[in-house]
XYZ file of C-alpha atoms in Angstrom:
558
model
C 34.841 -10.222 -13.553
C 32.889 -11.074 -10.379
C 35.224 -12.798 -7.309
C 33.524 -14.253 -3.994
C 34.680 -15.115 -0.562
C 33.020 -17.160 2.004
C 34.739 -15.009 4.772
C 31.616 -13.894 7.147
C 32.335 -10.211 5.756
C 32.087 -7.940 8.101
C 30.143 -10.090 10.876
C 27.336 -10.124 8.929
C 26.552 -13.656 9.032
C 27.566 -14.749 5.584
C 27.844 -17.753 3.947
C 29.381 -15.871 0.634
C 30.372 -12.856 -0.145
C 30.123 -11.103 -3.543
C 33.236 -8.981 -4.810
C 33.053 -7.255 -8.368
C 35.840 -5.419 -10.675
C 33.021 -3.915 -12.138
C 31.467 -1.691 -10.302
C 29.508 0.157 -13.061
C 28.225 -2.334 -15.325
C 25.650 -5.475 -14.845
C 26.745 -7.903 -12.347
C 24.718 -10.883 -13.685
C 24.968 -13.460 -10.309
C 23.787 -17.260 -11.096
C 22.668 -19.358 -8.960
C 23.460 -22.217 -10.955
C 27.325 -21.139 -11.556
C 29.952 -21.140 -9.511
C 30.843 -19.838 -6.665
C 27.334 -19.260 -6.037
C 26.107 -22.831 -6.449
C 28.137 -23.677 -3.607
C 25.417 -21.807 -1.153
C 22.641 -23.974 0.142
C 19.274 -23.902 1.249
C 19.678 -21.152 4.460
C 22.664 -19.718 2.986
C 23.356 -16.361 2.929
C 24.945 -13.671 0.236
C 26.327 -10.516 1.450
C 26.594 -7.841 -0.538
C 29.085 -5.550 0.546
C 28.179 -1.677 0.954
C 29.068 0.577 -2.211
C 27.617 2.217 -5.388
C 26.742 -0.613 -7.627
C 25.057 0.320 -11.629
C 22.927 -3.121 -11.939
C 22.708 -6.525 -9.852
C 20.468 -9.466 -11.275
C 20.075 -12.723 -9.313
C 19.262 -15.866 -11.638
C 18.429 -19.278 -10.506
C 18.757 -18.862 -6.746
C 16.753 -21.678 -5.339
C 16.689 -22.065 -1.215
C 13.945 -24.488 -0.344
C 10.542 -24.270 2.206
C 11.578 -22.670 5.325
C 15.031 -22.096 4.206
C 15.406 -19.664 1.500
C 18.534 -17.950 0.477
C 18.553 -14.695 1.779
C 20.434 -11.730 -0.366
C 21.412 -9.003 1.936
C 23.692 -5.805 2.737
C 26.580 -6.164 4.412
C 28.317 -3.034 6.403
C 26.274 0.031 5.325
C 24.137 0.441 2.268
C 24.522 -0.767 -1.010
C 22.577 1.546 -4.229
C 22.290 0.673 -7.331
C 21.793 3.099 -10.278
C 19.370 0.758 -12.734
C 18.123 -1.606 -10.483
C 17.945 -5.013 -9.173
C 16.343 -7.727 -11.620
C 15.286 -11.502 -10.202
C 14.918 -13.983 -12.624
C 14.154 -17.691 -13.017
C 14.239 -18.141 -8.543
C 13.185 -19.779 -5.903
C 12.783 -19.854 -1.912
C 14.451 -16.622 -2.023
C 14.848 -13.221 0.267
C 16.212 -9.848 -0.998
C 16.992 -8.286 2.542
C 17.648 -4.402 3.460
C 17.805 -5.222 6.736
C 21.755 -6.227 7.045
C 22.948 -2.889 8.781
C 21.388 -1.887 12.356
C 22.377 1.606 11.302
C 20.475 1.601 8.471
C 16.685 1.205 8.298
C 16.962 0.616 3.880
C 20.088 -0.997 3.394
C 19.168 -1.434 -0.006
C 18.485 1.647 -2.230
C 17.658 1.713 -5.544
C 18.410 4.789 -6.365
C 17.347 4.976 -10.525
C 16.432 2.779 -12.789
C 15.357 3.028 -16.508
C 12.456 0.662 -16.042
C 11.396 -1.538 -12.861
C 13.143 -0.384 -9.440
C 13.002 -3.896 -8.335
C 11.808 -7.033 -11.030
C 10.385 -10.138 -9.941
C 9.769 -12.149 -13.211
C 10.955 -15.122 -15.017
C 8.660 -17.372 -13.243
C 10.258 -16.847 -10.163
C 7.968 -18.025 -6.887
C 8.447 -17.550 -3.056
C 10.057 -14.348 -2.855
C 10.662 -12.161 -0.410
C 11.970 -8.041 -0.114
C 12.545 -6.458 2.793
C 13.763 -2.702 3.837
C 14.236 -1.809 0.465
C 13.868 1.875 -0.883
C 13.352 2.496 -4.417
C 12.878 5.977 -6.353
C 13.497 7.522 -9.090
C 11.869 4.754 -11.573
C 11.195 4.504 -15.696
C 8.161 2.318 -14.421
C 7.256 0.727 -11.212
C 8.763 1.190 -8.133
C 8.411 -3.060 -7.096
C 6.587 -5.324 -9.608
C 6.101 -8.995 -9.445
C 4.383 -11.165 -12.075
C 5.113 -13.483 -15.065
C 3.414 -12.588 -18.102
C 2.338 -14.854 -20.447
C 4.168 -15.591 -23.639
C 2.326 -17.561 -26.722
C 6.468 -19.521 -26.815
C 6.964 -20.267 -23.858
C 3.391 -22.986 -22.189
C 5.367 -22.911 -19.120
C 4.305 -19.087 -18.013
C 0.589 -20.115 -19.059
C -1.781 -19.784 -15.824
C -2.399 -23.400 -16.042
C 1.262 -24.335 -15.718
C 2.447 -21.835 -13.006
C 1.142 -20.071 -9.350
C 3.733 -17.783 -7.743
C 3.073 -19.107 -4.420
C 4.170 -17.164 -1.056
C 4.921 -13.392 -2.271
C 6.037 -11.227 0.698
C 6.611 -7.260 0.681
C 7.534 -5.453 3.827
C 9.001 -2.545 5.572
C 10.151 -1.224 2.143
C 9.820 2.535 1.170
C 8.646 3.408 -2.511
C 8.775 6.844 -3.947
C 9.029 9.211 -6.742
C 8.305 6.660 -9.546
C 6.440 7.430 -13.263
C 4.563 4.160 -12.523
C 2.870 2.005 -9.937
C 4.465 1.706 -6.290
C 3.942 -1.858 -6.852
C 2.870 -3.450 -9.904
C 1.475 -7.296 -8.323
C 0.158 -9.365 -11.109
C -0.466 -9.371 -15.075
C -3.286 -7.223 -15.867
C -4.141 -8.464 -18.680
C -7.430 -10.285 -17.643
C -8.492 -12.896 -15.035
C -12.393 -14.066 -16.609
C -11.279 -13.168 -20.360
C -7.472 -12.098 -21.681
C -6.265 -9.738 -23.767
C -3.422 -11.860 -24.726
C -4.175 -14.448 -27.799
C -2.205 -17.315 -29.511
C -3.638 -18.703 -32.176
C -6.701 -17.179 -31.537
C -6.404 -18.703 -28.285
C -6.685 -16.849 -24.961
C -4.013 -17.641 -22.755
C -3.731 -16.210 -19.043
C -1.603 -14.514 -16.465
C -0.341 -16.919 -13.914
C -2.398 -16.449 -9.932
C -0.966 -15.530 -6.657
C -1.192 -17.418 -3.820
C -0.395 -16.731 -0.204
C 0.517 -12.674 -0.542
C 1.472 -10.696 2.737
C 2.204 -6.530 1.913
C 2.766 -4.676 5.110
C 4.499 -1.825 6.784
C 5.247 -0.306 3.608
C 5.619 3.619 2.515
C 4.547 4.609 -0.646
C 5.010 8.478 -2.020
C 4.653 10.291 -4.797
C 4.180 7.759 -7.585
C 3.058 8.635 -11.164
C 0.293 5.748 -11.412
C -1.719 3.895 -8.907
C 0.544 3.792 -5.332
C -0.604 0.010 -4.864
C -1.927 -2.301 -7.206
C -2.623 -6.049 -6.771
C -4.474 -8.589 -9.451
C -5.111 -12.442 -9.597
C -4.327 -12.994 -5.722
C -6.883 -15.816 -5.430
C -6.083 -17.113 -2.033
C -4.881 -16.280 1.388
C -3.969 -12.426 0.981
C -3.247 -10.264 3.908
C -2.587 -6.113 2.789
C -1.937 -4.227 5.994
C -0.721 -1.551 7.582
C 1.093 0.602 4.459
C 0.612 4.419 3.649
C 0.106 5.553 0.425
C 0.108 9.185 0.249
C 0.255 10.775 -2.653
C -0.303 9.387 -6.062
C -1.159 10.007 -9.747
C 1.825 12.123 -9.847
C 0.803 11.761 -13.786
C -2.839 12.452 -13.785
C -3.263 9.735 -16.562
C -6.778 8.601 -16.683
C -7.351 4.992 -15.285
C -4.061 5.166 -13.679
C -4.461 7.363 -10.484
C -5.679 5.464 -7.823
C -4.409 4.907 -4.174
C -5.002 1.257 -4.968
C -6.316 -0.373 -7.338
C -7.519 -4.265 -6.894
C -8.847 -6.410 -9.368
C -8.338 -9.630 -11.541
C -9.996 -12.080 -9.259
C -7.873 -11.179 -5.997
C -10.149 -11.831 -2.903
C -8.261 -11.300 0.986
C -8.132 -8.950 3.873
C -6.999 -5.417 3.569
C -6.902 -3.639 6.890
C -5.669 -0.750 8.709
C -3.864 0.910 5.800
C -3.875 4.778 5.324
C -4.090 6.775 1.821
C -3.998 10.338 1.429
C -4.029 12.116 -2.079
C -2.171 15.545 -2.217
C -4.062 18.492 -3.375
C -1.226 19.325 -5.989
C -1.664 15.656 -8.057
C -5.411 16.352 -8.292
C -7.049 17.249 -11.690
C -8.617 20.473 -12.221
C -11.479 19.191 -14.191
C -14.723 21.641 -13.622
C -17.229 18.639 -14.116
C -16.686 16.278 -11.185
C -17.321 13.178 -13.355
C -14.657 13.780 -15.320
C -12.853 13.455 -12.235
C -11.043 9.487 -12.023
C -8.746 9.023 -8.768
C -10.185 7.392 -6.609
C -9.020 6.477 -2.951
C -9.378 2.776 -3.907
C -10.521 0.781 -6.747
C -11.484 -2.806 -6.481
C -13.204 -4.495 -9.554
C -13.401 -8.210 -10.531
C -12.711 -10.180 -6.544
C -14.645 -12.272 -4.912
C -14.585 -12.454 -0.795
C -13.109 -9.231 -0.088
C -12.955 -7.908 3.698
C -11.844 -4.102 4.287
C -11.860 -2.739 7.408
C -9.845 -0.278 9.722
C -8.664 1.705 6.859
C -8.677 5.388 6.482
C -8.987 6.849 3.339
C -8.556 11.058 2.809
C -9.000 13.738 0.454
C -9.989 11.447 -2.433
C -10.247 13.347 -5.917
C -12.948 11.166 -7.069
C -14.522 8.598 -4.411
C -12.766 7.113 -1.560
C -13.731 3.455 -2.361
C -15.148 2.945 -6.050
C -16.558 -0.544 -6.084
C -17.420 -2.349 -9.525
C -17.870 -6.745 -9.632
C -17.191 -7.654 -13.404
C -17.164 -10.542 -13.354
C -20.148 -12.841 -15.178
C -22.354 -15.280 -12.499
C -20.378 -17.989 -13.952
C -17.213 -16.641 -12.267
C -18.786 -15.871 -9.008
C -19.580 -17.939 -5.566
C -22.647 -16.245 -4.414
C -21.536 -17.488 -0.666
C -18.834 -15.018 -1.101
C -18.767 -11.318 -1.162
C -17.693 -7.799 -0.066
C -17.263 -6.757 3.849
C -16.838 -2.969 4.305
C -16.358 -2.411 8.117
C -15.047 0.303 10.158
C -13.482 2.380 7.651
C -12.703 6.307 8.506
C -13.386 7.932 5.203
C -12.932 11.445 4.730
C -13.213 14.407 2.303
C -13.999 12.762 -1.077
C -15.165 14.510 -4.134
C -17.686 12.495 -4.952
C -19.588 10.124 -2.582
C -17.282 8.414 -0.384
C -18.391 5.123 -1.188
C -20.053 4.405 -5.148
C -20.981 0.281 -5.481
C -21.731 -0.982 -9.093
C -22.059 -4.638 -9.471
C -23.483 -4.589 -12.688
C -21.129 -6.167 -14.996
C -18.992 -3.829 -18.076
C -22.415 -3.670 -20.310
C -24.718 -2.755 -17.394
C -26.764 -5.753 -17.862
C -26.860 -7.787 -15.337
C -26.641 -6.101 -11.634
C -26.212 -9.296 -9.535
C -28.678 -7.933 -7.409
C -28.378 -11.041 -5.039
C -24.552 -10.467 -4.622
C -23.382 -10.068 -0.915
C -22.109 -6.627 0.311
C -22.093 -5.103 4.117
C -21.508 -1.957 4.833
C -21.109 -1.720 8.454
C -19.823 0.542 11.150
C -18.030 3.126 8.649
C -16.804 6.702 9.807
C -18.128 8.738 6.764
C -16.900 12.517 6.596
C -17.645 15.861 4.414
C -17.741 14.255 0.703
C -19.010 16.877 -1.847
C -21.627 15.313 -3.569
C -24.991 16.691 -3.647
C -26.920 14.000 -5.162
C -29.934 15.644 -3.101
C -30.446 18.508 -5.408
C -30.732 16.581 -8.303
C -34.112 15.510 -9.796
C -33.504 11.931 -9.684
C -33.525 9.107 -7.112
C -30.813 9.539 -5.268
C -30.765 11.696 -1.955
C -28.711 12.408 1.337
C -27.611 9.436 1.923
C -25.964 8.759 -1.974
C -23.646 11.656 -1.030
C -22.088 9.008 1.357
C -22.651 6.054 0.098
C -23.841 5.465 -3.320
C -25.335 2.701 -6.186
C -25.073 2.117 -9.483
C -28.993 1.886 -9.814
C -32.287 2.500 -7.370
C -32.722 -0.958 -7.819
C -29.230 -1.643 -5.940
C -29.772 0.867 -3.752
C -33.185 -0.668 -2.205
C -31.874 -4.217 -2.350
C -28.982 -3.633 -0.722
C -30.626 -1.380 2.747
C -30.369 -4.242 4.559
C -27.006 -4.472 4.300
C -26.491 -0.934 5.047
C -26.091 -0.208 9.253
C -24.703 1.829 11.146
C -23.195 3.898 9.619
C -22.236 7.241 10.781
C -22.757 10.547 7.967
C -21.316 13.214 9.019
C -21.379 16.691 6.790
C -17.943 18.377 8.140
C -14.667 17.407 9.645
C -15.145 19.581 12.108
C -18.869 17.958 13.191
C -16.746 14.758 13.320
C -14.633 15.880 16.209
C -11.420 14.252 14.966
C -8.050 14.730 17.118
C -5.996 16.755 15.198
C -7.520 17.010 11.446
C -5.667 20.320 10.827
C -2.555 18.795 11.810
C 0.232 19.541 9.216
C 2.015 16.258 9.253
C 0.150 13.542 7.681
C -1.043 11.028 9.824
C -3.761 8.283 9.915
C -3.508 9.081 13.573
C -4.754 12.921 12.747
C -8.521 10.966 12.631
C -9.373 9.393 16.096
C -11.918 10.361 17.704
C -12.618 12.838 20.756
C -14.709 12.687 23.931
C -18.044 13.271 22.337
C -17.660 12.446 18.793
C -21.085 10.953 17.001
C -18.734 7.824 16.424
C -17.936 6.536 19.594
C -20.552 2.931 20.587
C -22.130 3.815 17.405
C -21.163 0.812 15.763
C -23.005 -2.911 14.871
C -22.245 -5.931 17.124
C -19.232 -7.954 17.483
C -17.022 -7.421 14.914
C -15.283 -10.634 15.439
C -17.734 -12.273 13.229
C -16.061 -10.614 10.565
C -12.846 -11.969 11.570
C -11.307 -9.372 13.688
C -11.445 -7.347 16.877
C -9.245 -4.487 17.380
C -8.817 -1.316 15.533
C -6.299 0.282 13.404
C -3.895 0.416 16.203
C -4.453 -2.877 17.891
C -6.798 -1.523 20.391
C -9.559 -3.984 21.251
C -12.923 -3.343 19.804
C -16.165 -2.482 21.998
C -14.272 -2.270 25.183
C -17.077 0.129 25.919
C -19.873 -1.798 24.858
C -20.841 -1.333 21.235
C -17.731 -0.802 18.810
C -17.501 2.259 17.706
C -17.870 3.484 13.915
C -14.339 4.233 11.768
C -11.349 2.956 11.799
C -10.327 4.005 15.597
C -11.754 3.089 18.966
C -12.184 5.982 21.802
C -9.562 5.567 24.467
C -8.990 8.870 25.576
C -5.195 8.696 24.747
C -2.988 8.424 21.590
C -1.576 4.509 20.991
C 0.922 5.596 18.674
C 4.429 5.168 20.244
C 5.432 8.795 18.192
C 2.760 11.230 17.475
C 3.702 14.424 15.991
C 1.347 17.694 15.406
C 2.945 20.251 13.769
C 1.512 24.267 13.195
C 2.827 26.997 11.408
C 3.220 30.595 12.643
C 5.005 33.098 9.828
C 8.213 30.873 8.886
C 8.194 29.284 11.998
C 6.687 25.177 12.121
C 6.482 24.102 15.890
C 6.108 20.459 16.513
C 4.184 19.149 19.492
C 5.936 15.671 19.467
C 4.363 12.474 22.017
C 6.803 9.525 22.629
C 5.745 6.398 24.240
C 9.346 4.815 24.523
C 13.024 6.568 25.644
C 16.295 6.116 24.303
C 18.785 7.943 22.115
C 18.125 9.226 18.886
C 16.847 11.955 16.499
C 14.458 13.856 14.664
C 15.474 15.105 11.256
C 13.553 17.042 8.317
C 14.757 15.291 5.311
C 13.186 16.249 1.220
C 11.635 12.826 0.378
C 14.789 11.387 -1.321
C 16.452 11.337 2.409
C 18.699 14.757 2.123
C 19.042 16.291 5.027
C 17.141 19.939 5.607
C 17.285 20.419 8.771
C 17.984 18.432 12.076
C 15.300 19.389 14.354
C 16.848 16.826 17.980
C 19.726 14.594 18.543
C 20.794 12.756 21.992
C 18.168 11.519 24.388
C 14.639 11.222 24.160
C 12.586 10.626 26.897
C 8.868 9.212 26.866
C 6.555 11.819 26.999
C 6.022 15.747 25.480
C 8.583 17.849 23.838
C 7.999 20.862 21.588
C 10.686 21.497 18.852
C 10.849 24.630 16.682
C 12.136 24.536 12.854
C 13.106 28.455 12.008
C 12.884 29.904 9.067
C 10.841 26.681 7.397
C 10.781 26.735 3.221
C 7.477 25.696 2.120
C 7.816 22.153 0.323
C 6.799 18.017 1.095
C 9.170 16.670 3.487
C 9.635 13.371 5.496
C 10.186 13.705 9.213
C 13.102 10.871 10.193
C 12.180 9.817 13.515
C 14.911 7.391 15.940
C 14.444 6.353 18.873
C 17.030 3.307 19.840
C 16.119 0.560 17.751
C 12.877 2.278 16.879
C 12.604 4.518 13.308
C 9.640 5.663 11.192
C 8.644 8.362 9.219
C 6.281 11.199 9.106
C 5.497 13.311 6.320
C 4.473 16.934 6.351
C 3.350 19.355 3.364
C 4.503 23.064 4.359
């Protein structure tokens, strides 16, 4: 039995609230049913703060610019098998209901999905949601195709308006986020008939400020996002968890999608590599991107890549392609792959035809210590394929123009990064110094491309030239908390820079949030303080950082 009030629960702003007698079982809410057909467009659900086994939302439909927003009301509500959302419309699923709490909706099992989108559901939104512990993937969204039922048929349906944010994604035997059937975008795997019928497209798709940890699969992937897609600043460390071939990437992007992916970190973890001898057996890579078609990635920094940082591969047949379109590789910061950092095959799934005459720049990219040595092999490739490599000489040669400036640099250490053997994990470990090789090494204006400041906002070329990788020289940190962390005996000291003041605290947690050890609490001022953990157990933990209204988290392998 599920009861409802429309008191504003808690000063929480609500138009409803939900009230179940059944705390462990599936709470099926309908949109369509009463009491909940009694919220409008803008309305709001609260769902008050408790344990709760399953939620679904069916047939919630707010309209353009006033969806119905689904939220947490008084603390944090968890679920033990998920949240499912079926069959909606103009509709937000909102963590964000608590000040307190930064995830005010956990998911904290689930025997499948975390958190379902499906059922030809469109204009969705999630927010401050933290999932773990999943069957499958952590957040997946699509519609697959069913022979019975036309209406999930690509030509019938577009999820329009998909939006992912400030959500944190971890521990899960599948993708992060699973975006889009995978099932094909030029050809399908899926037949009726003998027919091929396709997955339905995205378009309008904004993932940002994300965390991603420790999934079994791919950390990020995204397919059949054909128009206006932003993917920006999220962190993906960590990933393959599984080491199942095809399935280990940072990200892996495909099926069509085309958009701007920019200042985004991923960092694979030693411990979720393979140990294959033969490097070519070797198959996560930093990114993957196959099958797009305008594709602009830049400000990204990519580390400690088992395979290649970015593997590149266009499969799709001429008849697919615009040949006004293509792929923009700009400013990246790519270090420590096992391979070349960069491998670029546009030749499609047979090998025989190369699309010689299909756009690609590589400009301005921070390339650091991969472990090829394509220079002491008898065959055409030299030096320069240890950085950034081609499916064929043929490639190679056509593509030089394309190829400038560039910096190759052997070691980290030549690089002159900040703080490379920094113990936390940070994209911030990788600026550069006063002297690096990077620094007004870059190409022109970089606003030509569509942008002009780096992965922290700071404006490019502000010393003439831009410089090359992900981060322009400024002589000073722009994060507002930077912490650099060493470790003497049992002893971790962390150097910690704030740009803001307020009260708040600094907290070791394991990566499910359980407290370790509670390194501050009371007032932080801007500026340097040094905090010792004692007696540190080695182990992967997330550093809670709060500062006022301010949180984030840092992550640190010991």
């Amino acid at each position: 039995m599920i009861n409802y009030s429309t008191s504003r629960g808690q000063n929480c702003g609500c138009t409803l609230t939900f009230k179940t007698n059944n705390p462990r079982g599936i709470n099926i809410l309908d949109g369509r049913k009463a009491p909940y057909n009694r919220l409008h467009t803008g309305g709001t659900l609260c769902i008050p703060s408790g344990n709760y086994q399953e939620l679904r939302f069916v047939n919630f439909r707010g309209s353009k610019g006033k969806p119905i927003t689904i939220k947490n009301c008084g603390g944090k509500v968890t679920t033990n098998n998920g949240i499912t959302v079926l069959s909606s419309r103009y509709l937000k699923i909102s963590g964000a209901g608590h000040f307190s709490v930064k995830y005010g909706i956990k998911i904290n099992r689930a025997k499948g999905t975390g958190l379902d989108i499906k059922g030809l559901s469109s204009d969705v939104e999630v927010e401050n949601v933290e999932v773990q512990n999943t069957g499958f993937a952590g957040i997946m969204a699509k519609t697959d195709p069913q022979c019975n039922k036309p209406k999930t048929w690509r030509k019938n349906f577009t999820f329009y308006n998909l939006k992912i944010h400030d959500c944190y994604i971890h521990d899960t035997h599948g993708e992060g986020m699973y975006i889009g059937y995978t099932g094909g975008y030029e050809k399908s795997n899926r037949r009726c008939g003998g027919r091929q019928i396709f997955g339905h497209l995205f378009k309008s798709v904004r993932i940002y400020d994300n965390i991603i940890v420790r999934t079994g699969w791919d950390g990020f992937q995204l397919n059949l996002a054909v128009q206006d897609v932003r993917v920006y600043r999220n962190t993906v460390i960590g990933y393959g968890t599984q080491k199942r071939a095809h399935q280990n990437f940072g990200w892996s992007i495909g099926g069509g999608t085309k958009g701007r992916f920019y200042s985004n970190f991923i960092y694979q973890l030693n411990s979720f590599k393979s140990q294959a001898r033969n490097p070519y057996q070797l198959k996560g890579s930093g990114i993957q991107i196959i099958s797009n078609g305008d594709t602009f990635f830049y400000n990204n920094v990519i580390v400690n890549s088992e395979r290649h940082a970015i593997f590149i591969h266009n499969r799709l047949s001429r008849r697919m392609l615009n040949f006004k379109e293509g792929y923009y590789f700009l400013n990246n910061t790519l270090v420590g792959a096992r391979l070349s950092s960069i491998f670029y095959n546009s030749a499609s799934t047979n090998q025989k035809d190369e699309k010689l005459n299909w756009k690609r720049i590589f400009f301005n990219n921070l390339v650091v210590a991969p472990r090829a040595a394509h220079h002491k092999t008898r065959t055409w490739k030299g030096m320069n394929e240890n950085y950034i490599d081609f499916n064929s000489k043929a490639m190679r040669d056509n593509a030089k123009a394309s190829i400038q400036k560039n910096v190759l640099i052997a070691s980290a250490q030549q690089a002159r990064f900040a703080s490379a053997n920094n113990l936390v994990i940070d994209a911030n470990n990788y600026r550069l110094t006063k002297g690096a090789q990077g620094i007004n090494a870059g190409r022109g204006n970089t606003r030509s491309f569509g942008f002009s400041t780096d992965f922290n906002g700071v404006s490019r070329g502000t010393g003439g030239k831009p410089d090359a990788g992900a981060f322009e020289y400024s002589g000073r940190n722009q994060a507002k908390v930077f912490i650099f962390a060493n470790k003497a005996g049992n002893r971790v000291s962390f150097k910690c820079n704030f740009k803001l003041s307020g009260k708040g605290f600094i907290k070791i947690e394991r990566i499910g949030g359980q407290q370790v050890h509670q390194l501050f609490s009371g007032y932080l001022r801007a500026g340097q303080r040094v905090f010792n953990w004692n007696n540190a157990r080695r182990g992967f933990y997330r550093i809670n950082v709060t500062i006022g209204n301010y949180n984030t988290s840092k992550f640190i392998m010991i």
